[in-house]
Tab-separated table of C-alpha atoms in Angstrom:
chain	number	residue	atom	x	y	z
A	34	MET	CA	105.690	91.683	30.412
A	35	MET	CA	108.016	89.703	28.121
A	36	THR	CA	111.080	88.048	29.674
A	37	LYS	CA	114.235	87.451	27.676
A	38	LEU	CA	115.342	83.813	27.445
A	39	LYS	CA	118.761	83.019	28.900
A	40	ASN	CA	121.274	80.746	27.207
A	41	GLU	CA	124.251	78.933	28.686
A	42	TYR	CA	127.657	79.219	26.997
A	43	THR	CA	130.824	77.200	27.542
A	44	ILE	CA	133.853	79.431	28.064
A	45	LEU	CA	137.377	78.106	27.592
A	46	ILE	CA	139.834	79.817	29.941
A	47	GLU	CA	143.611	79.883	29.494
A	48	LYS	CA	146.342	81.791	31.308
A	49	ASP	CA	148.874	83.577	29.100
A	50	GLU	CA	152.576	84.173	29.708
A	51	ASP	CA	151.856	87.595	31.270
A	52	GLY	CA	149.439	86.143	33.851
A	53	TYR	CA	146.235	87.284	32.148
A	54	TYR	CA	143.234	84.971	31.926
A	55	VAL	CA	141.979	84.679	28.358
A	56	GLY	CA	138.456	83.435	27.687
A	57	SER	CA	136.817	82.350	24.458
A	58	VAL	CA	133.449	80.896	23.493
A	59	PRO	CA	133.960	78.054	20.982
A	60	ILE	CA	130.439	78.292	19.586
A	61	LEU	CA	130.793	82.049	18.948
A	62	PRO	CA	133.795	82.532	16.608
A	63	GLY	CA	135.833	85.592	17.564
A	64	CYS	CA	134.122	86.035	20.931
A	65	HIS	CA	136.885	86.427	23.498
A	66	SER	CA	138.251	88.694	26.215
A	67	GLN	CA	140.982	88.851	28.857
A	68	ALA	CA	141.402	89.991	32.460
A	69	ARG	CA	143.688	89.756	35.507
A	70	SER	CA	141.242	87.542	37.463
A	71	VAL	CA	138.720	84.859	36.557
A	72	GLY	CA	135.923	86.865	38.208
A	73	GLN	CA	136.714	89.932	36.126
A	74	LEU	CA	137.062	87.733	33.041
A	75	MET	CA	133.571	86.310	33.535
A	76	GLU	CA	132.116	89.825	33.740
A	77	ARG	CA	133.923	90.777	30.542
A	78	MET	CA	132.845	87.559	28.820
A	79	GLU	CA	129.208	88.293	29.621
A	80	GLU	CA	129.617	91.662	27.920
A	81	ALA	CA	131.522	90.136	24.970
A	82	ILE	CA	128.806	87.514	24.430
A	83	ALA	CA	126.052	90.146	24.522
A	84	LEU	CA	127.907	92.285	21.972
A	85	TRP	CA	128.633	89.270	19.758
A	86	LEU	CA	124.962	88.262	19.779
A	87	ASP	CA	123.823	91.809	18.940
A	88	VAL	CA	126.105	91.923	15.890
A	89	GLU	CA	125.344	88.339	14.834
A	90	GLN	CA	121.582	88.890	14.895
A	91	GLU	CA	122.080	91.588	12.291
A	92	THR	CA	124.084	89.287	9.987
A	93	ASP	CA	123.139	85.617	10.547
A	94	PRO	CA	119.937	84.418	12.214
A	95	ASN	CA	121.216	80.784	12.432
A	96	PRO	CA	124.109	80.515	14.936
A	97	LEU	CA	126.203	77.348	15.209
A	98	GLU	CA	125.080	74.480	17.427
A	99	TRP	CA	127.353	73.467	20.333
A	100	VAL	CA	128.374	69.815	20.000
A	101	GLY	CA	131.049	69.261	22.659
A	102	VAL	CA	134.754	69.139	23.507
A	103	GLN	CA	137.077	66.336	22.455
A	104	LYS	CA	140.683	65.554	23.406
A	105	LEU	CA	143.105	64.159	20.856
A	106	VAL	CA	146.471	62.684	21.764
A	107	VAL	CA	149.003	62.747	18.935
């Protein structure tokens, strides 16, 4: 039986002016979702990541490599 490898993704979470939590995955351009709670957002992000990966496998076999997060004060 073949097991599918799991990957870990960093999710950036913001709260918008309407009180919704908005999540995005920096390493997966365009992969984002929103929800009323962080718990619900994480469920939706798992689904969004799976869908993103399904589409990306069809178009580009070499995804970006996560490097890190930097802060810049201007």
